[in-house]
Amino acid sequence: MLRRGPVALAALAVLLASCGGDGSSVARAREDRFRGAAQALCTAVAQVAASAEADVTAARSTFYDRSHDVLHEVARDLEPLDRVTTARLLEAKQRVEAGFDTSPPDPGGLGADLSTLAAAARAALARLAVTVGPCA
Amino acid sequence: MRLRLRAAAAVVGGAVLIAACGGSGDGASGDTLQAQVASFDIAAGDRGRLIVGVLSPEQLFLVYGTVQLRFAYLGTGEAPVDPDYGEPVPARYLPIPMTTVPNPPPAEPRLVPASEARGVYAAEVGFDRAGFWEVEVSAVVDGRGRKGTSAFEVLGENLVPAPGDRALATVNHTISTPADVAPPAAVDSRFTTTGAIPDPEIHTQTIAGALAARRPVVAVFSTPVYCQSQFCGPVTDVVAELARQYGDRASFVHVEVWRDFPAQVLSKPAADWILHEKGLNEPWVFVVGADGVITDRFDNVATRGELEPILSALPVIGPAA
């Protein structure tokens, strides 16, 4: 597997919670981060569902503060195992990023893209043996 | 010292967890910052830009203002040494491209969520020997001094083309490349998500063609979709913006890293330029003079503030043919 080299800043952010723990606590912390990131996507979906600009702003904060960096970590962990599922995750993530960068924002499109990303994240996590339920 | 050297070895081995947890602060967790050297391909010798990302244990990004960096040599795996920090060096804040910075920007560092701002701190430093080093980051945040450390490796020589080297006359795919030669996603991975190759300004020329025409070149090696750093997409965007503004002074070329990401097939130009014995890092931005010699290179983060002075100093030569 092609090694990517030094871990990027995003990885640093999501490794912090693991510092100082034993192996099992590190694994649990990792799973909690992964589930939290997936659940945050569901929150973001709900936040754009109201189709109000203020909710798009909240969804953007939710995505970038609670999900984005962890999804990078998920992709890094999954890439050696399943590049196709990794690709789908990263493609779905990039669509969401592009959606948030669009001005004016399109809440309907963002909602659909966030839902797709949430599904891609669940699939990616399933490949890492981390179970996450669908968005309510 | 032994713990620090293990941390350095772990960085080399890819176990960044230990290094990331190595922030030493002042003992109390509230004073601790987590630092991560974000530079690639650091080599002993000439001074160059070193960038460091800094976060709190709560995963807030340290942004704005200035921090102080001190460096200590840790030795090698065979010959560790007791660290002895040098004099502090100020490091300026570099915002991640395409993020909003208040005007005027705050004078002092702050800890903020990623959605508000994200960036790194940069300093021009040189390392006199290869081996493992440690950087200590010091910052005053909300009136309180905080510190963090990160171990990293300095190589004996660069593994990626560096200033002073001749640029490689590689032939990248462009929007004119037939689909039976290379899929559109091999020109820019964003084709997979939008169905179109964006930013024609950076997808119409090849590095080889620009060099043959004796034009300066700004080449960005990145994969906006399959990047595993949050910097890739924005770096490509800032180069595209500059291409629209300075296309009469240089040729701008985006080289998509992956010909086929799921199949793990690199684009040949990317492999030629940035694949090395330790793997591959991206994004990279290289600036090449009209004489074909690399004048600047930027790893991981490349800002308009860094690139624009270089471009505005170039003579107007007209757009590429």
Short mmCIF file of C-alpha atoms in Angstrom, two decimals:
data_model
loop_
_atom_site.label_atom_id
_atom_site.label_comp_id
_atom_site.label_asym_id
_atom_site.label_seq_id
_atom_site.Cartn_x
_atom_site.Cartn_y
_atom_site.Cartn_z
CA MET A 1 0.00 0.00 0.00
CA LEU A 2 1.33 3.40 -0.95
CA ARG A 3 2.20 5.16 2.27
CA ARG A 4 0.99 8.71 2.44
CA GLY A 5 3.80 10.05 4.58
CA PRO A 6 3.40 12.24 7.63
CA VAL A 7 -0.07 12.38 9.10
CA ALA A 8 -1.78 15.64 8.35
CA LEU A 9 -3.09 18.13 10.79
CA ALA A 10 -6.56 16.65 10.61
CA ALA A 11 -5.24 13.37 11.98
CA LEU A 12 -3.65 15.18 14.89
CA ALA A 13 -6.97 16.68 15.85
CA VAL A 14 -8.68 13.36 16.03
CA LEU A 15 -5.87 11.47 17.73
CA LEU A 16 -5.93 13.65 20.80
CA ALA A 17 -8.74 11.83 22.47
CA SER A 18 -6.67 8.67 22.41
CA CYS A 19 -3.67 10.09 24.20
CA GLY A 20 -2.72 8.40 27.40
CA GLY A 21 -5.08 5.45 27.21
CA ASP A 22 -4.40 1.71 27.11
CA GLY A 23 -5.08 -0.30 23.96
CA SER A 24 -8.73 -1.05 24.63
CA SER A 25 -9.53 2.49 25.73
CA VAL A 26 -7.79 3.80 22.62
CA ALA A 27 -9.94 1.54 20.48
CA ARG A 28 -13.09 2.62 22.30
CA ALA A 29 -12.17 6.28 21.97
CA ARG A 30 -11.62 5.77 18.24
CA GLU A 31 -15.01 4.10 17.84
CA ASP A 32 -16.68 6.86 19.84
CA ARG A 33 -15.08 9.48 17.57
CA PHE A 34 -16.20 7.62 14.48
CA ARG A 35 -19.77 7.23 15.73
CA GLY A 36 -19.84 10.84 16.83
CA ALA A 37 -18.78 12.00 13.39
CA ALA A 38 -21.48 9.87 11.74
CA GLN A 39 -24.13 11.12 14.13
CA ALA A 40 -23.04 14.68 13.49
CA LEU A 41 -23.83 14.18 9.83
CA CYS A 42 -27.37 13.24 10.80
CA THR A 43 -27.57 16.39 12.86
CA ALA A 44 -26.36 18.42 9.89
CA VAL A 45 -28.99 16.82 7.68
CA ALA A 46 -31.68 17.85 10.14
CA GLN A 47 -30.26 21.35 10.37
CA VAL A 48 -30.55 22.01 6.64
CA ALA A 49 -33.97 20.41 6.43
CA ALA A 50 -35.56 23.63 7.62
CA SER A 51 -34.28 25.31 4.42
CA ALA A 52 -33.28 28.47 6.28
CA GLU A 53 -29.94 30.17 5.77
CA ALA A 54 -29.27 30.18 9.49
CA ASP A 55 -29.66 26.42 9.57
CA VAL A 56 -27.16 26.01 6.72
CA THR A 57 -24.70 27.94 8.83
CA ALA A 58 -25.36 25.65 11.76
CA ALA A 59 -25.00 22.60 9.54
CA ARG A 60 -21.68 23.89 8.25
CA SER A 61 -20.41 24.31 11.80
CA THR A 62 -21.63 20.86 12.72
CA PHE A 63 -19.96 19.31 9.70
CA TYR A 64 -16.61 21.02 10.07
CA ASP A 65 -16.43 20.97 13.86
CA ARG A 66 -17.71 17.47 14.55
CA SER A 67 -17.36 15.37 11.44
CA HIS A 68 -14.95 16.59 8.75
CA ASP A 69 -11.60 15.80 10.36
CA VAL A 70 -12.79 12.45 11.71
CA LEU A 71 -13.93 11.46 8.24
CA HIS A 72 -10.37 12.04 7.06
CA GLU A 73 -9.23 9.65 9.77
CA VAL A 74 -11.83 7.10 8.72
CA ALA A 75 -10.60 7.34 5.14
CA ARG A 76 -6.99 6.85 6.20
CA ASP A 77 -7.88 3.79 8.26
CA LEU A 78 -10.05 2.30 5.53
CA GLU A 79 -7.82 2.96 2.53
CA PRO A 80 -5.55 -0.07 3.05
CA LEU A 81 -8.60 -2.31 3.37
CA ASP A 82 -11.05 -1.04 0.79
CA ARG A 83 -10.12 1.74 -1.61
CA VAL A 84 -13.45 1.66 -3.41
CA THR A 85 -15.47 2.38 -0.24
CA THR A 86 -12.84 4.95 0.73
CA ALA A 87 -13.26 6.60 -2.65
CA ARG A 88 -17.04 6.78 -2.24
CA LEU A 89 -16.62 8.35 1.21
CA LEU A 90 -14.17 10.97 0.00
CA GLU A 91 -16.26 11.78 -3.07
CA ALA A 92 -19.36 12.25 -0.94
CA LYS A 93 -17.41 14.42 1.47
CA GLN A 94 -16.09 16.61 -1.32
CA ARG A 95 -19.63 17.16 -2.63
CA VAL A 96 -20.68 18.40 0.79
CA GLU A 97 -17.66 20.69 1.03
CA ALA A 98 -18.43 22.11 -2.39
CA GLY A 99 -22.03 22.60 -1.36
CA PHE A 100 -21.07 24.61 1.68
CA ASP A 101 -18.72 26.72 -0.47
CA THR A 102 -21.51 27.57 -2.91
CA SER A 103 -23.04 31.00 -2.61
CA PRO A 104 -25.93 31.28 -2.14
CA PRO A 105 -26.25 27.88 -0.51
CA ASP A 106 -28.78 25.36 -1.76
CA PRO A 107 -30.32 23.76 1.34
CA GLY A 108 -32.08 21.08 -0.67
CA GLY A 109 -28.94 20.04 -2.48
CA LEU A 110 -26.92 20.19 0.70
CA GLY A 111 -29.44 18.03 2.48
CA ALA A 112 -29.25 15.39 -0.21
CA ASP A 113 -25.46 15.48 -0.28
CA LEU A 114 -25.24 15.27 3.51
CA SER A 115 -27.57 12.28 3.48
CA THR A 116 -25.41 10.61 0.86
CA LEU A 117 -22.33 11.34 2.92
CA ALA A 118 -23.99 9.95 6.04
CA ALA A 119 -24.73 6.73 4.17
CA ALA A 120 -21.18 6.58 2.81
CA ALA A 121 -19.82 7.11 6.30
CA ARG A 122 -21.95 4.28 7.67
CA ALA A 123 -20.71 2.00 4.92
CA ALA A 124 -17.11 2.98 5.57
CA LEU A 125 -17.47 2.45 9.29
CA ALA A 126 -19.12 -0.91 8.73
CA ARG A 127 -15.98 -1.96 6.85
CA LEU A 128 -14.04 -0.93 9.94
CA ALA A 129 -16.39 -2.99 12.12
CA VAL A 130 -17.95 0.10 13.67
CA THR A 131 -21.73 -0.08 13.61
CA VAL A 132 -23.74 3.10 13.28
CA GLY A 133 -27.47 3.25 12.84
CA PRO A 134 -29.12 5.27 10.09
CA CYS A 135 -30.19 8.85 10.62
CA ALA A 136 -33.57 9.06 12.31
CA MET B 1 14.90 11.93 26.46
CA ARG B 2 14.33 8.27 25.74
CA LEU B 3 10.58 8.89 25.62
CA ARG B 4 11.11 11.76 23.21
CA LEU B 5 13.32 9.68 20.96
CA ARG B 6 10.74 6.91 20.95
CA ALA B 7 8.29 9.57 19.92
CA ALA B 8 10.53 10.61 17.08
CA ALA B 9 10.97 7.01 15.94
CA ALA B 10 7.22 6.54 16.12
CA VAL B 11 6.71 9.47 13.82
CA VAL B 12 9.01 7.89 11.30
CA GLY B 13 7.24 4.59 11.71
CA GLY B 14 3.90 6.26 11.16
CA ALA B 15 2.66 5.91 14.77
CA VAL B 16 1.87 9.58 15.09
CA LEU B 17 -0.30 8.82 18.08
CA ILE B 18 2.68 8.77 20.39
CA ALA B 19 4.16 11.90 18.92
CA ALA B 20 0.81 13.64 19.02
CA CYS B 21 0.48 12.74 22.65
CA GLY B 22 4.00 13.92 23.37
CA GLY B 23 3.03 17.53 24.08
CA SER B 24 4.80 18.39 27.25
CA GLY B 25 3.22 21.70 28.21
CA ASP B 26 3.95 22.77 31.73
CA GLY B 27 2.54 19.72 33.41
CA ALA B 28 -1.04 20.85 33.89
CA SER B 29 -3.28 19.65 31.05
CA GLY B 30 -4.76 23.11 30.80
CA ASP B 31 -1.41 24.48 29.65
CA THR B 32 -0.88 21.83 27.02
CA LEU B 33 -1.09 22.30 23.30
CA GLN B 34 -0.78 19.60 20.72
CA ALA B 35 1.65 20.37 17.94
CA GLN B 36 2.20 18.60 14.64
CA VAL B 37 4.85 19.45 12.12
CA ALA B 38 2.92 19.75 8.87
CA SER B 39 5.93 20.09 6.58
CA PHE B 40 7.03 17.33 4.26
CA ASP B 41 10.54 16.52 3.10
CA ILE B 42 12.56 18.49 5.63
CA ALA B 43 16.28 18.20 4.93
CA ALA B 44 19.41 19.44 6.63
CA GLY B 45 21.07 22.42 5.04
CA ASP B 46 19.53 25.61 3.71
CA ARG B 47 16.81 27.44 5.54
CA GLY B 48 13.29 26.80 4.41
CA ARG B 49 9.70 27.17 5.52
CA LEU B 50 8.64 24.90 8.37
CA ILE B 51 4.95 24.77 9.19
CA VAL B 52 3.38 23.52 12.40
CA GLY B 53 -0.26 22.95 13.22
CA VAL B 54 -1.35 23.55 16.78
CA LEU B 55 -4.50 22.40 18.55
CA SER B 56 -5.86 22.20 22.05
CA PRO B 57 -6.71 18.90 23.72
CA GLU B 58 -10.34 19.85 23.02
CA GLN B 59 -9.54 19.84 19.29
CA LEU B 60 -9.76 23.58 18.84
CA PHE B 61 -7.38 25.09 16.30
CA LEU B 62 -4.84 27.67 17.43
CA VAL B 63 -5.06 30.53 14.93
CA TYR B 64 -3.95 34.15 14.42
CA GLY B 65 -1.09 36.05 15.97
CA THR B 66 2.39 34.66 16.43
CA VAL B 67 3.83 31.73 18.34
CA GLN B 68 7.37 30.97 19.35
CA LEU B 69 9.21 27.87 18.18
CA ARG B 70 12.26 26.30 19.74
CA PHE B 71 14.08 23.32 18.32
CA ALA B 72 16.15 20.59 19.89
CA TYR B 73 18.13 17.83 18.23
CA LEU B 74 17.23 14.40 19.54
CA GLY B 75 19.86 12.43 17.66
CA THR B 76 19.34 9.25 15.69
CA GLY B 77 18.02 5.86 16.55
CA GLU B 78 21.57 4.64 16.98
CA ALA B 79 22.88 7.71 18.75
CA PRO B 80 20.31 9.63 20.78
CA VAL B 81 21.38 12.84 22.44
CA ASP B 82 20.05 14.92 25.25
CA PRO B 83 17.88 17.68 23.79
CA ASP B 84 19.13 21.22 24.11
CA TYR B 85 16.69 23.80 22.85
CA GLY B 86 17.96 26.69 20.77
CA GLU B 87 16.78 30.25 20.77
CA PRO B 88 13.10 30.87 20.07
CA VAL B 89 12.03 31.71 16.55
CA PRO B 90 8.79 33.58 15.85
CA ALA B 91 6.30 31.79 13.63
CA ARG B 92 3.58 33.66 11.78
CA TYR B 93 0.04 32.43 11.24
CA LEU B 94 -0.87 31.12 7.81
CA PRO B 95 -4.59 30.65 7.24
CA ILE B 96 -5.66 27.65 5.23
CA PRO B 97 -6.50 28.97 1.77
CA MET B 98 -10.10 29.98 1.16
CA THR B 99 -10.81 30.44 4.87
CA THR B 100 -12.07 33.81 6.02
CA VAL B 101 -9.72 35.95 8.08
CA PRO B 102 -11.11 38.96 9.97
CA ASN B 103 -9.92 42.37 8.85
CA PRO B 104 -7.97 43.34 10.81
CA PRO B 105 -6.95 39.89 12.02
CA PRO B 106 -6.68 39.37 15.77
CA ALA B 107 -3.23 40.20 17.05
CA GLU B 108 -3.06 37.36 19.55
CA PRO B 109 -3.48 33.63 19.07
CA ARG B 110 -6.86 32.18 19.82
CA LEU B 111 -8.33 28.71 20.08
CA VAL B 112 -11.34 28.37 17.80
CA PRO B 113 -13.44 25.59 16.28
CA ALA B 114 -12.51 24.38 12.80
CA SER B 115 -15.60 25.95 11.26
CA GLU B 116 -14.41 29.39 12.35
CA ALA B 117 -10.79 29.23 11.21
CA ARG B 118 -7.94 26.85 10.65
CA GLY B 119 -4.32 27.33 9.79
CA VAL B 120 -0.71 26.64 10.62
CA TYR B 121 2.25 28.61 11.89
CA ALA B 122 5.28 29.11 9.66
CA ALA B 123 8.89 30.03 10.28
CA GLU B 124 12.02 30.08 8.13
CA VAL B 125 14.44 27.69 9.78
CA GLY B 126 17.43 25.57 8.88
CA PHE B 127 18.67 22.35 10.42
CA ASP B 128 22.37 21.65 10.54
CA ARG B 129 22.14 17.88 10.72
CA ALA B 130 19.90 15.00 9.81
CA GLY B 131 18.14 12.98 12.45
CA PHE B 132 15.24 13.41 14.80
CA TRP B 133 14.35 16.85 16.08
CA GLU B 134 11.73 18.24 18.40
CA VAL B 135 9.88 21.53 18.12
CA GLU B 136 8.40 23.23 21.16
CA VAL B 137 5.55 25.61 20.40
CA SER B 138 4.83 28.36 22.91
CA ALA B 139 1.84 30.64 22.73
CA VAL B 140 0.03 33.05 25.01
CA VAL B 141 -3.67 32.24 24.81
CA ASP B 142 -6.16 34.27 26.81
CA GLY B 143 -3.30 35.64 28.85
CA ARG B 144 -1.94 32.21 29.76
CA GLY B 145 1.23 30.64 28.46
CA ARG B 146 0.74 27.27 26.80
CA LYS B 147 3.17 24.86 25.19
CA GLY B 148 3.28 21.77 23.09
CA THR B 149 5.93 19.68 21.39
CA SER B 150 6.24 17.54 18.31
CA ALA B 151 9.01 15.28 17.07
CA PHE B 152 9.91 15.05 13.42
CA GLU B 153 12.61 13.76 11.12
CA VAL B 154 15.14 15.83 9.20
CA LEU B 155 16.56 14.00 6.23
CA GLY B 156 20.08 14.14 4.88
CA GLU B 157 18.81 15.40 1.55
CA ASN B 158 15.51 16.28 -0.07
CA LEU B 159 13.54 13.47 -1.63
CA VAL B 160 11.31 15.81 -3.67
CA PRO B 161 12.57 18.40 -6.19
CA ALA B 162 13.67 21.50 -4.35
CA PRO B 163 14.70 25.07 -5.19
CA GLY B 164 17.77 25.00 -7.37
CA ASP B 165 16.80 21.73 -9.05
CA ARG B 166 15.74 21.62 -12.66
CA ALA B 167 12.02 21.06 -13.09
CA LEU B 168 10.97 17.74 -14.55
CA ALA B 169 9.52 18.14 -18.04
CA THR B 170 6.54 15.93 -17.36
CA VAL B 171 3.48 15.65 -19.56
CA ASN B 172 0.32 15.81 -17.48
CA HIS B 173 -3.17 15.17 -18.74
CA THR B 174 -5.24 18.19 -19.70
CA ILE B 175 -8.81 18.93 -20.72
CA SER B 176 -7.70 18.10 -24.26
CA THR B 177 -6.59 14.59 -23.33
CA PRO B 178 -8.89 12.08 -25.04
CA ALA B 179 -10.97 10.02 -22.66
CA ASP B 180 -9.57 6.82 -24.12
CA VAL B 181 -6.10 8.00 -23.12
CA ALA B 182 -6.99 9.12 -19.61
CA PRO B 183 -10.35 9.43 -17.87
CA PRO B 184 -11.42 12.99 -17.02
CA ALA B 185 -11.03 12.24 -13.32
CA ALA B 186 -7.33 11.75 -14.01
CA VAL B 187 -7.21 15.41 -15.04
CA ASP B 188 -9.01 16.55 -11.89
CA SER B 189 -10.62 14.20 -9.40
CA ARG B 190 -13.50 16.64 -8.93
CA PHE B 191 -14.85 15.28 -12.21
CA THR B 192 -16.12 12.34 -10.16
CA THR B 193 -18.36 14.61 -8.11
CA THR B 194 -19.39 17.31 -10.58
CA GLY B 195 -19.21 15.63 -13.98
CA ALA B 196 -16.98 18.43 -15.24
CA ILE B 197 -13.32 19.39 -15.09
CA PRO B 198 -13.25 22.70 -13.24
CA ASP B 199 -10.88 25.61 -13.62
CA PRO B 200 -9.73 25.33 -17.24
CA GLU B 201 -7.02 27.88 -16.43
CA ILE B 202 -5.01 25.17 -14.70
CA HIS B 203 -5.98 22.25 -16.92
CA THR B 204 -4.95 23.31 -20.39
CA GLN B 205 -1.18 23.26 -20.25
CA THR B 206 1.52 20.74 -19.47
CA ILE B 207 4.63 21.35 -17.45
CA ALA B 208 6.72 20.12 -20.38
CA GLY B 209 5.01 22.51 -22.77
CA ALA B 210 5.46 25.48 -20.48
CA LEU B 211 9.13 24.67 -19.97
CA ALA B 212 9.67 24.29 -23.70
CA ALA B 213 8.09 27.71 -24.19
CA ARG B 214 10.44 29.07 -21.53
CA ARG B 215 7.56 30.30 -19.42
CA PRO B 216 7.59 30.39 -15.62
CA VAL B 217 5.43 27.64 -14.19
CA VAL B 218 3.29 27.27 -11.09
CA ALA B 219 2.55 23.57 -10.71
CA VAL B 220 0.19 22.27 -8.05
CA PHE B 221 0.20 18.55 -7.35
CA SER B 222 -2.98 17.70 -5.52
CA THR B 223 -6.00 15.47 -5.42
CA PRO B 224 -8.96 17.65 -4.46
CA VAL B 225 -11.30 14.71 -3.88
CA TYR B 226 -9.05 11.92 -2.59
CA CYS B 227 -6.83 14.07 -0.45
CA GLN B 228 -6.43 12.96 3.12
CA SER B 229 -5.39 16.33 4.36
CA GLN B 230 -7.94 19.11 4.60
CA PHE B 231 -5.59 21.37 2.64
CA CYS B 232 -5.78 19.86 -0.80
CA GLY B 233 -8.91 21.35 -2.22
CA PRO B 234 -8.25 24.87 -1.03
CA VAL B 235 -4.67 24.84 -2.30
CA THR B 236 -5.87 23.92 -5.78
CA ASP B 237 -8.48 26.66 -5.58
CA VAL B 238 -5.99 29.36 -4.65
CA VAL B 239 -3.73 28.38 -7.55
CA ALA B 240 -6.72 28.54 -9.89
CA GLU B 241 -7.56 32.02 -8.60
CA LEU B 242 -4.00 33.15 -9.18
CA ALA B 243 -4.04 31.62 -12.65
CA ARG B 244 -6.96 33.84 -13.58
CA GLN B 245 -5.06 36.86 -12.35
CA TYR B 246 -1.48 36.10 -13.42
CA GLY B 247 -1.92 33.88 -16.45
CA ASP B 248 -0.05 36.50 -18.47
CA ARG B 249 3.05 36.05 -16.32
CA ALA B 250 3.30 32.28 -15.88
CA SER B 251 1.77 28.99 -16.87
CA PHE B 252 -0.37 27.37 -14.21
CA VAL B 253 -0.71 23.61 -14.15
CA HIS B 254 -2.70 21.34 -11.88
CA VAL B 255 -1.46 17.75 -11.80
CA GLU B 256 -4.04 15.38 -10.34
CA VAL B 257 -2.18 12.90 -8.17
CA TRP B 258 -4.33 9.86 -9.01
CA ARG B 259 -4.95 8.38 -12.39
CA ASP B 260 -7.24 5.86 -10.66
CA PHE B 261 -7.61 6.16 -6.90
CA PRO B 262 -9.61 2.98 -6.26
CA ALA B 263 -7.05 0.98 -8.25
CA GLN B 264 -4.18 2.82 -6.53
CA VAL B 265 -2.70 4.02 -9.82
CA LEU B 266 -0.80 7.28 -9.58
CA SER B 267 -0.54 9.72 -12.43
CA LYS B 268 2.92 9.37 -13.92
CA PRO B 269 3.86 13.05 -13.52
CA ALA B 270 2.85 12.89 -9.86
CA ALA B 271 4.92 9.76 -9.38
CA ASP B 272 7.86 11.40 -11.13
CA TRP B 273 7.75 14.54 -9.00
CA ILE B 274 6.52 13.61 -5.54
CA LEU B 275 6.71 9.84 -5.04
CA HIS B 276 9.81 8.86 -3.07
CA GLU B 277 11.22 6.07 -0.97
CA LYS B 278 9.20 7.10 2.06
CA GLY B 279 5.93 7.31 0.18
CA LEU B 280 4.00 10.26 -1.19
CA ASN B 281 2.81 13.52 0.34
CA GLU B 282 0.47 16.02 -1.17
CA PRO B 283 -0.35 18.74 -1.93
CA TRP B 284 2.73 20.43 -3.28
CA VAL B 285 3.11 23.71 -5.17
CA PHE B 286 6.27 24.32 -7.19
CA VAL B 287 7.27 27.61 -8.78
CA VAL B 288 9.65 27.29 -11.72
CA GLY B 289 11.53 30.11 -13.40
CA ALA B 290 11.61 30.70 -17.13
CA ASP B 291 14.99 29.00 -17.13
CA GLY B 292 13.43 25.76 -15.95
CA VAL B 293 14.91 25.90 -12.44
CA ILE B 294 12.67 25.53 -9.40
CA THR B 295 12.67 28.75 -7.41
CA ASP B 296 10.18 27.94 -4.66
CA ARG B 297 8.18 25.06 -3.37
CA PHE B 298 5.37 24.87 -0.81
CA ASP B 299 4.33 21.71 0.95
CA ASN B 300 0.89 21.02 2.40
CA VAL B 301 -0.14 24.68 2.65
CA ALA B 302 0.40 27.36 0.02
CA THR B 303 -1.31 30.70 0.54
CA ARG B 304 -2.08 33.58 -1.76
CA GLY B 305 0.03 35.72 0.57
CA GLU B 306 3.06 33.54 -0.18
CA LEU B 307 2.52 33.00 -3.89
CA GLU B 308 1.31 36.37 -5.04
CA PRO B 309 4.51 38.33 -4.31
CA ILE B 310 6.42 35.82 -6.41
CA LEU B 311 3.99 36.12 -9.29
CA SER B 312 3.62 39.89 -9.20
CA ALA B 313 7.40 40.19 -9.53
CA LEU B 314 7.37 38.28 -12.81
CA PRO B 315 7.32 40.23 -16.06
CA VAL B 316 4.19 40.22 -18.17
CA ILE B 317 4.79 37.87 -21.09
CA GLY B 318 1.27 37.32 -22.30
CA PRO B 319 -0.96 34.29 -22.06
CA ALA B 320 0.22 30.86 -23.09
CA ALA B 321 -0.30 30.02 -26.75
#
